[in-house]
XYZ file of N, CA and C in Angstrom:
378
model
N 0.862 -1.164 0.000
C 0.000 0.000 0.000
C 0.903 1.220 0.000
N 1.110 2.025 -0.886
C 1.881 3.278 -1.038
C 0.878 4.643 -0.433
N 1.416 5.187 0.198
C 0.811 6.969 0.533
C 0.528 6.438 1.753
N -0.561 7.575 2.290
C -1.161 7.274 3.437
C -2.528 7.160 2.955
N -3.297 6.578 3.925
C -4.874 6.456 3.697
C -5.881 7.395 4.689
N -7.229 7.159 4.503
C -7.717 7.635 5.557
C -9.300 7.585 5.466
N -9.730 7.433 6.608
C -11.222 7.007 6.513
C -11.977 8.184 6.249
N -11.463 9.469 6.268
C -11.784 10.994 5.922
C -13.473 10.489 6.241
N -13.835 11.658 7.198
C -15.347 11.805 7.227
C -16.084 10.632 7.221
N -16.949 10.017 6.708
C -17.841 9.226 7.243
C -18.542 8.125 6.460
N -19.214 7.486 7.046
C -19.375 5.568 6.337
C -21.137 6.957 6.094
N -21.394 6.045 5.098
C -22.793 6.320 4.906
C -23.651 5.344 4.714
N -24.948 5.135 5.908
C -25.682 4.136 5.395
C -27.294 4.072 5.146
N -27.168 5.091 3.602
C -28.704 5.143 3.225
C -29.680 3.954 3.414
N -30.621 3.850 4.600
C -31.265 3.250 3.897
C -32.437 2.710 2.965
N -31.768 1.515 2.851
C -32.332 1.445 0.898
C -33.477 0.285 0.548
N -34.308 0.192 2.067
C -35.151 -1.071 1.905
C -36.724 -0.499 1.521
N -37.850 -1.552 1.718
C -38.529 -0.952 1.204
C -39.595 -0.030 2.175
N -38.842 0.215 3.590
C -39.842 0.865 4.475
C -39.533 2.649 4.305
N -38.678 2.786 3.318
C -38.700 4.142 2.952
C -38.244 5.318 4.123
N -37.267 4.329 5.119
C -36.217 5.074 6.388
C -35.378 6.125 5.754
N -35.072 6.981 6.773
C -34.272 8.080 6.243
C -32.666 7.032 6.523
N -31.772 7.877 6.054
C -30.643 7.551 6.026
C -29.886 7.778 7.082
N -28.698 6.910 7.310
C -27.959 7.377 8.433
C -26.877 7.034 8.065
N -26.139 8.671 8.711
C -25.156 8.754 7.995
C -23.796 9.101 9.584
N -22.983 7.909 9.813
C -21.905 8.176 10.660
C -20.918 9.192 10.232
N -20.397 9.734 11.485
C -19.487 10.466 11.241
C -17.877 10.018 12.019
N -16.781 10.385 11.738
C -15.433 10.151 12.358
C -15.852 11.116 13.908
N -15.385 10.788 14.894
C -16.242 10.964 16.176
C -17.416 11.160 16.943
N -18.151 10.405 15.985
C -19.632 9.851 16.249
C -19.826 9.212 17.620
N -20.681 8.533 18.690
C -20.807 7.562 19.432
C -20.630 6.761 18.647
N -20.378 5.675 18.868
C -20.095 4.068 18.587
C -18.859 4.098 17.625
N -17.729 5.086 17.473
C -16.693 4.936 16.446
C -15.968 4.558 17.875
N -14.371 3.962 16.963
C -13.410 3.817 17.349
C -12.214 3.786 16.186
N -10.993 3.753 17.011
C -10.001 3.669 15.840
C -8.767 3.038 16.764
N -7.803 2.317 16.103
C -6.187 2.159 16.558
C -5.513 2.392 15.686
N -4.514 2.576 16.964
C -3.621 3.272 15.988
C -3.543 4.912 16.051
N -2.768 5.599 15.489
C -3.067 7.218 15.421
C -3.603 7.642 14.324
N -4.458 8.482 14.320
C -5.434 9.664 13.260
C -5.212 10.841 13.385
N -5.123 11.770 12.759
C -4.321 13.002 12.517
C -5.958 13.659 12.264
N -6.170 14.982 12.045
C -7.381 15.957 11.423
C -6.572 16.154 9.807
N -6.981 15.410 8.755
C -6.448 16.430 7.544
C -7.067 17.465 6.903
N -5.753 18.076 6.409
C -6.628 19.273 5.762
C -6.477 19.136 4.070
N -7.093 17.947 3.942
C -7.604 17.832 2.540
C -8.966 18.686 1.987
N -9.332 19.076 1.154
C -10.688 20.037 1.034
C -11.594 19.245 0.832
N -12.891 20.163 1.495
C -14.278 19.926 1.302
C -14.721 18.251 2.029
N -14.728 18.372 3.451
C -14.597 17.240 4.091
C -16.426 17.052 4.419
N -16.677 15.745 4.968
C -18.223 16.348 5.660
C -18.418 16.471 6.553
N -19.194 17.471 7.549
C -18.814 18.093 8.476
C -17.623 18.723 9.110
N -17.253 18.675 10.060
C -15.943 19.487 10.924
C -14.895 19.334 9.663
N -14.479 18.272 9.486
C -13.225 17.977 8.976
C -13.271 16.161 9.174
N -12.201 15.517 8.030
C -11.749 14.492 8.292
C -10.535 13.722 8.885
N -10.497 12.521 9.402
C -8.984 12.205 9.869
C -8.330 11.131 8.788
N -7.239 10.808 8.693
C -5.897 10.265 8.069
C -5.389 9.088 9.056
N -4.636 8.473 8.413
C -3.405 7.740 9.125
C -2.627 7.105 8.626
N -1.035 7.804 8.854
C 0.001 7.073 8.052
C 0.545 5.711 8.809
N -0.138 5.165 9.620
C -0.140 4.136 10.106
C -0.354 2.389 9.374
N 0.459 1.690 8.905
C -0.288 0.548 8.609
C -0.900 -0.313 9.404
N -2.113 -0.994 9.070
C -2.841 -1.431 9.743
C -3.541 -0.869 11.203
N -3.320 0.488 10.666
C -4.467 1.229 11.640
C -5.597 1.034 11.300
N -7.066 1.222 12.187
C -8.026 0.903 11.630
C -9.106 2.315 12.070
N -10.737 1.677 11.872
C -11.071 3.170 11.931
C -13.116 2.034 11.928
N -13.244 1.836 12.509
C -14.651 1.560 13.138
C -15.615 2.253 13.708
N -17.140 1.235 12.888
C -18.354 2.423 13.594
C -19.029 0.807 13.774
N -20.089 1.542 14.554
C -20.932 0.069 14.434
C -22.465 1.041 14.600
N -23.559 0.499 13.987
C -24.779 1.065 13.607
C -25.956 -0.099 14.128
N -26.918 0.039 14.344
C -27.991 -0.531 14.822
C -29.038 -0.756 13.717
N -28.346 -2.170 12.820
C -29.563 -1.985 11.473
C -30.047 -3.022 11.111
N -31.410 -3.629 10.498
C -31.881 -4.664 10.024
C -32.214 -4.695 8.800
N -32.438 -5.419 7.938
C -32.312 -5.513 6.345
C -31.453 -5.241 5.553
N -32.089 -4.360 4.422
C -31.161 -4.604 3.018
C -30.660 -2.803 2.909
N -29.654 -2.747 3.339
C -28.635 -1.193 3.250
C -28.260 -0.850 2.095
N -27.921 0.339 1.757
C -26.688 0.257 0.695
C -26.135 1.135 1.553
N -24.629 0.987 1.060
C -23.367 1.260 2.482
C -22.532 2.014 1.310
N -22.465 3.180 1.916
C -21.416 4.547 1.130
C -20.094 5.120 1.742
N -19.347 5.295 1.347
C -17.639 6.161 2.138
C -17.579 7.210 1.409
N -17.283 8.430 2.244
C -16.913 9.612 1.660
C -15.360 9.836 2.035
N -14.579 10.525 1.297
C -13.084 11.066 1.875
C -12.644 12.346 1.193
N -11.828 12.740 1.620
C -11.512 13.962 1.070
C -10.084 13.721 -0.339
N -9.731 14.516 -1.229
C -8.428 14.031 -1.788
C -7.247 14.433 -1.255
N -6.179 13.970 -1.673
C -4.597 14.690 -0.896
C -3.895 13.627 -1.801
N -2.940 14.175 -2.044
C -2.201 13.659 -3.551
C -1.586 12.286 -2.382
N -1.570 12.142 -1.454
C -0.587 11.213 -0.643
C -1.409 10.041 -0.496
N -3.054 10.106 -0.615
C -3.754 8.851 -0.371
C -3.310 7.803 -0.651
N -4.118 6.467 0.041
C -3.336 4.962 -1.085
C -4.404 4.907 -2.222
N -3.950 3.828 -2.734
C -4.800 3.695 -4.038
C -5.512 1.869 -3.900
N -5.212 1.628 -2.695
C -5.816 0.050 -2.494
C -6.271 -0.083 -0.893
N -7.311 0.747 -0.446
C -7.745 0.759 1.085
C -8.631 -0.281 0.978
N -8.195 -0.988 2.289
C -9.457 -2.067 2.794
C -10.362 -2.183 3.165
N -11.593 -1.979 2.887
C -12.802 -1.275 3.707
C -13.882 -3.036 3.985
N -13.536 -3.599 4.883
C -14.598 -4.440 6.000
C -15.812 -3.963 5.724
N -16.826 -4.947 5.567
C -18.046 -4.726 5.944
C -18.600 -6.287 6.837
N -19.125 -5.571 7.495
C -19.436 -6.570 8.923
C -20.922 -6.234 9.155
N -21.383 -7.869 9.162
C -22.986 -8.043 9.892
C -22.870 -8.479 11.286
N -22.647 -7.972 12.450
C -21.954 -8.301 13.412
C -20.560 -8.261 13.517
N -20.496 -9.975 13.697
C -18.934 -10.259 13.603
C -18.590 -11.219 12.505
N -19.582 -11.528 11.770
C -19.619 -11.993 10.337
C -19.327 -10.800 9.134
N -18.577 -11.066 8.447
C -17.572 -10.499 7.427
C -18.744 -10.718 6.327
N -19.002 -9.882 5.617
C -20.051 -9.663 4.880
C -19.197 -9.582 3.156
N -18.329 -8.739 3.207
C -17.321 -8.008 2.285
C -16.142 -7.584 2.682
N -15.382 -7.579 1.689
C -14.199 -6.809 1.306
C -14.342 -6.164 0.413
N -14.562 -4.857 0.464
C -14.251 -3.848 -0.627
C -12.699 -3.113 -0.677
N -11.967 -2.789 -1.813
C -11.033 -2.036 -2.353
C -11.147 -0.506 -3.043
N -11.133 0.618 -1.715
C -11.061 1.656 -2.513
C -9.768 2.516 -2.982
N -9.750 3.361 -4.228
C -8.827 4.008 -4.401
C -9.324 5.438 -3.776
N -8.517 5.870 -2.736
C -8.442 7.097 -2.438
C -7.928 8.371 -3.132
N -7.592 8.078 -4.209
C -6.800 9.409 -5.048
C -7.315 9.450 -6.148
N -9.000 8.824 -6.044
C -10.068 9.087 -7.097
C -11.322 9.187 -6.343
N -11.989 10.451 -7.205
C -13.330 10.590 -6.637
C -13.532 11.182 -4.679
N -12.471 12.176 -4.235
C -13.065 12.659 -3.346
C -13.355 13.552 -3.170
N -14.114 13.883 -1.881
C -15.334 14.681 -1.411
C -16.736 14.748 -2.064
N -16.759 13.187 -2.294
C -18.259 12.624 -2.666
C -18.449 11.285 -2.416
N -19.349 10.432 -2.099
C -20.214 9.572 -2.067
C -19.224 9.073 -2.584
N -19.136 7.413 -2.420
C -18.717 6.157 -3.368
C -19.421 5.172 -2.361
N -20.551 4.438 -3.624
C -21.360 3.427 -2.709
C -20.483 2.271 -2.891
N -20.363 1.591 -1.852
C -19.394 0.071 -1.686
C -20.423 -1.097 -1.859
N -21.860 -1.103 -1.775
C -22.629 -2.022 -2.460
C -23.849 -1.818 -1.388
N -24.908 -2.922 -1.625
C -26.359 -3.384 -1.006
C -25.915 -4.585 -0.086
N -26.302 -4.345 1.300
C -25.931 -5.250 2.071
C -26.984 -5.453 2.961
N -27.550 -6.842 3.180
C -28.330 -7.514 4.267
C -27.674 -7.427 5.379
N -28.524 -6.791 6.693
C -27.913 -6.289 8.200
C -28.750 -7.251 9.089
N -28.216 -7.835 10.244
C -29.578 -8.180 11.014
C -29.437 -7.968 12.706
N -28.811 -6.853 12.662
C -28.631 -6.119 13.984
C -27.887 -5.316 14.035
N -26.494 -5.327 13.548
C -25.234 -4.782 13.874
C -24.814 -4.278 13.090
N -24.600 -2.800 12.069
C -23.449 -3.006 10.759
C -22.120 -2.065 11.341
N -21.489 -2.864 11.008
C -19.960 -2.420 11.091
C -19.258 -2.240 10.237
């Protein structure tokens, strides 16, 4: 993994079933986040809300956990900075069952939406 990465701003999880719920959308120091490792504030532009965090850390990580049942679609926003990686690991978890592995490139497409797919929840998404 070359550069640094960063979970910049927040998991998004519209949801997308058919009871027509508003969306919920986590943020990087939300209740229920966590992270290891160290996170920095970057000042990459146009973050959502306050600002986003970074980490030139490998195998730092960067966790939320949400209270959800059914069929989601699950979004990441980040900001750009020429230093991002271009192969981040982004977990998706139904609990403690591993749902996905998604691969994003961070040094395309930020400070917008990138949906990581439609995912069945049945309590927990992480």
């Amino acid at each position: 993994m070359s550069g640094w990465w960063s979970i910049s701003q927040s998991l998004s999880l519209p949801l997308s079933d058919s009871l027509g719920l508003p969306e919920v959308i986590i943020d990087n120091g939300d209740p229920d986040t966590s992270h290891t490792k160290s996170w920095e504030v970057s000042g990459g532009v146009d973050p959502y809300g306050a600002d986003s965090l970074w980490s030139r850390d490998i195998g730092g990580t960067y966790t939320y956990q949400a209270p959800l049942t059914g069929s989601h679609q699950v979004s990441l926003r980040w900001t750009f900075y020429s230093s991002r990686c271009t192969n981040v690991r982004v977990g998706i978890y139904d609990g403690d069952s591993l749902l996905a592995t998604v691969y994003v490139n961070q040094k395309e497409n930020g400070s917008q939406w990138k949906v990581l797919g439609t995912y069945s929840f049945s309590g927990t998404a992480k």
